[in-house]
PDB file of C-alpha atoms in Angstrom:
ATOM      1  CA  MET A   1     -26.193  44.909 157.570  1.00 47.00           C
ATOM      2  CA  ARG A   2     -24.226  47.979 156.448  1.00 42.00           C
ATOM      3  CA  LYS A   3     -21.076  45.894 156.080  1.00 40.00           C
ATOM      4  CA  ILE A   4     -22.901  43.399 153.895  1.00 37.00           C
ATOM      5  CA  LEU A   5     -24.358  46.187 151.746  1.00 33.00           C
ATOM      6  CA  ARG A   6     -20.897  47.781 151.323  1.00 36.00           C
ATOM      7  CA  LEU A   7     -19.449  44.399 150.376  1.00 32.00           C
ATOM      8  CA  VAL A   8     -22.190  43.793 147.803  1.00 32.00           C
ATOM      9  CA  VAL A   9     -21.692  47.274 146.286  1.00 35.00           C
ATOM     10  CA  ALA A  10     -17.896  46.855 146.229  1.00 36.00           C
ATOM     11  CA  LEU A  11     -18.193  43.480 144.495  1.00 35.00           C
ATOM     12  CA  ALA A  12     -20.673  44.865 141.951  1.00 36.00           C
ATOM     13  CA  VAL A  13     -18.332  47.758 141.113  1.00 35.00           C
ATOM     14  CA  ALA A  14     -15.369  45.382 140.816  1.00 37.00           C
ATOM     15  CA  PHE A  15     -17.273  43.125 138.396  1.00 38.00           C
ATOM     16  CA  MET A  16     -18.390  46.126 136.302  1.00 39.00           C
ATOM     17  CA  LEU A  17     -14.831  47.431 136.089  1.00 38.00           C
ATOM     18  CA  ALA A  18     -13.523  44.003 135.165  1.00 41.00           C
ATOM     19  CA  GLY A  19     -16.040  43.892 132.316  1.00 44.00           C
ATOM     20  CA  CYS A  20     -14.731  47.214 130.979  1.00 49.00           C
ATOM     21  CA  VAL A  21     -11.129  46.097 130.721  1.00 56.00           C
ATOM     22  CA  GLN A  22     -10.136  45.485 127.130  1.00 69.00           C
ATOM     23  CA  LYS A  23      -8.237  42.380 126.196  1.00 86.00           C
ATOM     24  CA  GLN A  24      -4.758  43.112 124.795  1.00 87.00           C
ATOM     25  CA  VAL A  25      -4.171  41.243 121.535  1.00 88.00           C
ATOM     26  CA  GLY A  26      -0.789  42.502 120.385  1.00 90.00           C
ATOM     27  CA  VAL A  27       1.969  45.076 120.687  1.00 93.00           C
ATOM     28  CA  VAL A  28       2.841  48.574 119.500  1.00 95.00           C
ATOM     29  CA  GLY A  29       6.427  49.605 118.851  1.00 95.00           C
ATOM     30  CA  LEU A  30       8.650  52.368 117.573  1.00 95.00           C
ATOM     31  CA  THR A  31      11.177  51.846 114.805  1.00 95.00           C
ATOM     32  CA  ARG A  32      13.097  53.716 112.132  1.00 92.00           C
ATOM     33  CA  SER A  33      12.984  53.099 108.412  1.00 89.00           C
ATOM     34  CA  GLN A  34      16.115  52.763 106.274  1.00 88.00           C
ATOM     35  CA  ASP A  35      15.857  56.484 105.438  1.00 89.00           C
ATOM     36  CA  GLY A  36      15.633  57.414 109.141  1.00 88.00           C
ATOM     37  CA  GLY A  37      11.872  58.024 109.268  1.00 90.00           C
ATOM     38  CA  ILE A  38       9.936  57.336 112.457  1.00 93.00           C
ATOM     39  CA  ASN A  39       7.541  54.414 112.188  1.00 95.00           C
ATOM     40  CA  ILE A  40       4.997  52.922 114.549  1.00 96.00           C
ATOM     41  CA  PRO A  41       4.504  49.216 113.881  1.00 95.00           C
ATOM     42  CA  VAL A  42       1.488  47.355 115.227  1.00 95.00           C
ATOM     43  CA  ALA A  43       1.396  43.558 115.413  1.00 94.00           C
ATOM     44  CA  TRP A  44      -1.498  41.434 116.616  1.00 92.00           C
ATOM     45  CA  CYS A  45      -2.358  37.815 117.181  1.00 90.00           C
ATOM     46  CA  GLY A  46      -5.371  35.870 116.106  1.00 84.00           C
ATOM     47  CA  ARG A  47      -7.870  36.935 113.476  1.00 83.00           C
ATOM     48  CA  ALA A  48      -6.913  39.859 111.251  1.00 87.00           C
ATOM     49  CA  PRO A  49      -9.081  42.892 112.046  1.00 90.00           C
ATOM     50  CA  HIS A  50     -11.098  44.711 109.387  1.00 92.00           C
ATOM     51  CA  SER A  51      -9.472  48.004 110.348  1.00 93.00           C
ATOM     52  CA  MET A  52      -6.835  49.451 112.656  1.00 94.00           C
ATOM     53  CA  THR A  53      -6.981  52.806 114.428  1.00 95.00           C
ATOM     54  CA  MET A  54      -3.998  54.513 116.007  1.00 95.00           C
ATOM     55  CA  THR A  55      -4.233  57.481 118.372  1.00 95.00           C
ATOM     56  CA  ILE A  56      -1.245  59.599 119.397  1.00 96.00           C
ATOM     57  CA  LEU A  57      -1.587  61.700 122.558  1.00 96.00           C
ATOM     58  CA  VAL A  58       0.674  63.900 124.668  1.00 96.00           C
ATOM     59  CA  ASP A  59       1.357  61.619 127.628  1.00 93.00           C
ATOM     60  CA  GLU A  60       1.235  64.196 130.422  1.00 90.00           C
ATOM     61  CA  SER A  61      -1.958  66.010 129.387  1.00 93.00           C
ATOM     62  CA  TRP A  62      -3.755  63.338 127.311  1.00 93.00           C
ATOM     63  CA  THR A  63      -4.182  65.927 124.557  1.00 95.00           C
ATOM     64  CA  ARG A  64      -4.790  64.201 121.241  1.00 95.00           C
ATOM     65  CA  VAL A  65      -2.088  64.950 118.674  1.00 95.00           C
ATOM     66  CA  ALA A  66      -3.331  62.806 115.788  1.00 96.00           C
ATOM     67  CA  LYS A  67      -5.620  59.934 114.965  1.00 97.00           C
ATOM     68  CA  PHE A  68      -5.122  57.601 112.002  1.00 97.00           C
ATOM     69  CA  SER A  69      -7.101  54.701 110.591  1.00 96.00           C
ATOM     70  CA  THR A  70      -6.522  52.078 107.908  1.00 96.00           C
ATOM     71  CA  THR A  71      -8.467  49.213 106.403  1.00 94.00           C
ATOM     72  CA  ARG A  72      -5.334  47.730 104.776  1.00 92.00           C
ATOM     73  CA  VAL A  73      -4.226  45.650 107.729  1.00 89.00           C
ATOM     74  CA  GLY A  74      -2.205  42.988 105.948  1.00 80.00           C
ATOM     75  CA  ASP A  75      -1.302  39.748 107.631  1.00 83.00           C
ATOM     76  CA  GLY A  76      -0.386  40.098 111.308  1.00 90.00           C
ATOM     77  CA  SER A  77       1.113  43.578 111.294  1.00 94.00           C
ATOM     78  CA  VAL A  78       0.889  47.068 109.869  1.00 94.00           C
ATOM     79  CA  THR A  79       3.235  50.048 110.074  1.00 94.00           C
ATOM     80  CA  LEU A  80       2.490  53.775 110.106  1.00 95.00           C
ATOM     81  CA  ASP A  81       5.305  55.987 108.795  1.00 94.00           C
ATOM     82  CA  LEU A  82       4.778  59.240 110.687  1.00 92.00           C
ATOM     83  CA  ASP A  83       7.032  61.243 108.365  1.00 90.00           C
ATOM     84  CA  SER A  84       5.307  60.061 105.199  1.00 91.00           C
ATOM     85  CA  PRO A  85       2.138  57.999 105.796  1.00 92.00           C
ATOM     86  CA  SER A  86       1.159  55.732 102.926  1.00 92.00           C
ATOM     87  CA  PRO A  87      -2.189  56.429 101.207  1.00 95.00           C
ATOM     88  CA  ASP A  88      -3.555  53.392 103.100  1.00 94.00           C
ATOM     89  CA  TRP A  89      -3.502  55.459 106.301  1.00 96.00           C
ATOM     90  CA  LYS A  90      -6.185  58.113 106.655  1.00 96.00           C
ATOM     91  CA  LEU A  91      -5.459  61.018 109.014  1.00 96.00           C
ATOM     92  CA  ILE A  92      -8.772  61.417 110.842  1.00 96.00           C
ATOM     93  CA  SER A  93      -7.722  64.372 112.967  1.00 96.00           C
ATOM     94  CA  GLY A  94      -4.742  66.327 114.206  1.00 96.00           C
ATOM     95  CA  ASP A  95      -1.182  66.963 113.083  1.00 92.00           C
ATOM     96  CA  PRO A  96       1.224  63.999 113.329  1.00 90.00           C
ATOM     97  CA  ARG A  97       4.413  66.098 113.444  1.00 91.00           C
ATOM     98  CA  LEU A  98       6.106  65.216 116.724  1.00 92.00           C
ATOM     99  CA  ARG A  99       8.137  67.677 118.812  1.00 93.00           C
ATOM    100  CA  PRO A 100      11.365  67.082 120.733  1.00 93.00           C
ATOM    101  CA  GLY A 101      11.070  67.071 124.519  1.00 93.00           C
ATOM    102  CA  VAL A 102       7.497  65.756 124.503  1.00 95.00           C
ATOM    103  CA  THR A 103       6.514  62.306 125.761  1.00 95.00           C
ATOM    104  CA  TYR A 104       3.851  60.699 123.596  1.00 96.00           C
ATOM    105  CA  TYR A 105       1.388  57.914 124.293  1.00 95.00           C
ATOM    106  CA  VAL A 106       0.247  55.784 121.360  1.00 95.00           C
ATOM    107  CA  GLU A 107      -2.525  53.241 121.390  1.00 94.00           C
ATOM    108  CA  ALA A 108      -3.789  51.044 118.603  1.00 94.00           C
ATOM    109  CA  TYR A 109      -7.013  49.128 118.458  1.00 92.00           C
ATOM    110  CA  PRO A 110      -8.678  46.804 115.967  1.00 91.00           C
ATOM    111  CA  ASP A 111     -12.066  47.477 114.406  1.00 88.00           C
ATOM    112  CA  SER A 112     -14.223  49.571 116.789  1.00 84.00           C
ATOM    113  CA  GLY A 113     -11.890  49.028 119.746  1.00 82.00           C
ATOM    114  CA  LYS A 114     -14.855  47.918 121.822  1.00 84.00           C
ATOM    115  CA  ASP A 115     -13.624  44.383 122.449  1.00 81.00           C
ATOM    116  CA  ALA A 116      -9.836  44.651 122.411  1.00 84.00           C
ATOM    117  CA  ILE A 117      -6.808  46.887 122.248  1.00 86.00           C
ATOM    118  CA  VAL A 118      -3.691  45.885 120.357  1.00 88.00           C
ATOM    119  CA  GLY A 119      -1.358  47.742 122.654  1.00 89.00           C
ATOM    120  CA  GLN A 120       0.068  50.984 123.964  1.00 91.00           C
ATOM    121  CA  LEU A 121       3.462  52.642 123.932  1.00 94.00           C
ATOM    122  CA  THR A 122       4.963  55.692 125.611  1.00 94.00           C
ATOM    123  CA  PHE A 123       7.933  57.263 123.844  1.00 93.00           C
ATOM    124  CA  SER A 124       9.752  60.476 122.989  1.00 92.00           C
ATOM    125  CA  LEU A 125      11.766  61.488 119.954  1.00 91.00           C
ATOM    126  CA  ASN A 126      14.896  60.883 122.064  1.00 89.00           C
ATOM    127  CA  ASP A 127      13.908  57.206 122.191  1.00 88.00           C
ATOM    128  CA  ALA A 128      13.794  57.153 118.380  1.00 87.00           C
ATOM    129  CA  VAL A 129      17.198  58.811 117.918  1.00 86.00           C
ATOM    130  CA  THR A 130      19.150  55.806 119.173  1.00 85.00           C
ATOM    131  CA  LEU A 131      17.246  53.229 117.119  1.00 91.00           C
ATOM    132  CA  GLN A 132      18.924  51.526 114.194  1.00 90.00           C
ATOM    133  CA  PRO A 133      16.778  50.380 111.259  1.00 89.00           C
ATOM    134  CA  GLY A 134      15.447  46.969 112.217  1.00 88.00           C
ATOM    135  CA  ASP A 135      15.329  47.699 115.967  1.00 93.00           C
ATOM    136  CA  VAL A 136      11.863  47.883 117.494  1.00 95.00           C
ATOM    137  CA  TYR A 137      11.473  49.811 120.753  1.00 94.00           C
ATOM    138  CA  VAL A 138       8.578  48.592 122.890  1.00 92.00           C
ATOM    139  CA  GLY A 139       8.702  50.961 125.823  1.00 82.00           C
ATOM    140  CA  ASP A 140      11.755  50.079 127.846  1.00 67.00           C
ATOM    141  CA  LYS A 141      15.399  50.819 127.122  1.00 64.00           C
ATOM    142  CA  ASP A 142      16.130  47.137 127.720  1.00 71.00           C
ATOM    143  CA  ASP A 143      13.375  46.010 125.376  1.00 79.00           C
ATOM    144  CA  LEU A 144      14.798  46.477 121.906  1.00 90.00           C
ATOM    145  CA  TYR A 145      13.514  43.715 119.672  1.00 93.00           C
ATOM    146  CA  THR A 146      14.371  42.594 116.201  1.00 93.00           C
ATOM    147  CA  TRP A 147      11.418  42.649 113.811  1.00 93.00           C
ATOM    148  CA  ASN A 148      10.899  38.884 114.218  1.00 93.00           C
ATOM    149  CA  GLU A 149      11.019  39.128 118.029  1.00 94.00           C
ATOM    150  CA  PHE A 150       8.443  41.932 117.847  1.00 94.00           C
ATOM    151  CA  LEU A 151       6.085  39.744 115.791  1.00 93.00           C
ATOM    152  CA  GLU A 152       6.672  36.785 118.127  1.00 93.00           C
ATOM    153  CA  SER A 153       5.834  38.938 121.160  1.00 91.00           C
ATOM    154  CA  ALA A 154       2.484  39.790 119.560  1.00 91.00           C
ATOM    155  CA  ASN A 155       1.767  36.133 118.817  1.00 89.00           C
ATOM    156  CA  SER A 156       2.461  35.260 122.463  1.00 89.00           C
ATOM    157  CA  MET A 157      -0.496  37.456 123.494  1.00 81.00           C
ATOM    158  CA  CYS A 158      -2.900  34.787 122.251  1.00 80.00           C
ATOM    159  CA  ALA A 159      -0.961  31.799 123.554  1.00 74.00           C
TER     160      ALA A 159
END
């Protein structure tokens, strides 16, 4: 009887955890603008969200560095220029100036974030140094995309 009870509890916990997992509906990247600024592009598939929120954390400690939000989501993608955010991006909290030698974790989510997450990315400023304008880094040294490949990778999330 104990084994059956343990099995029932384990299955119930597994189903609850599975219900808490957010569906990924896109990708987050790191790129440089023509003037060398650091940008975080977000591309999604499916319906355009009403808003997009981006949180930047220190990877090792999960300390929040900055949180941004925008309601100007465009058509399939949006980009946050960390050096000079456009007026469309509202800094909700923190200081977005990044420091060398720190690994950051970025996540972006549409609307309330309750139903889905666009994606996550771990990066450092060293990762940004080697990027050429037009390259999009998506978390692995071997995964440098062109802008079009980046958008296509987001679209494949809904396929």
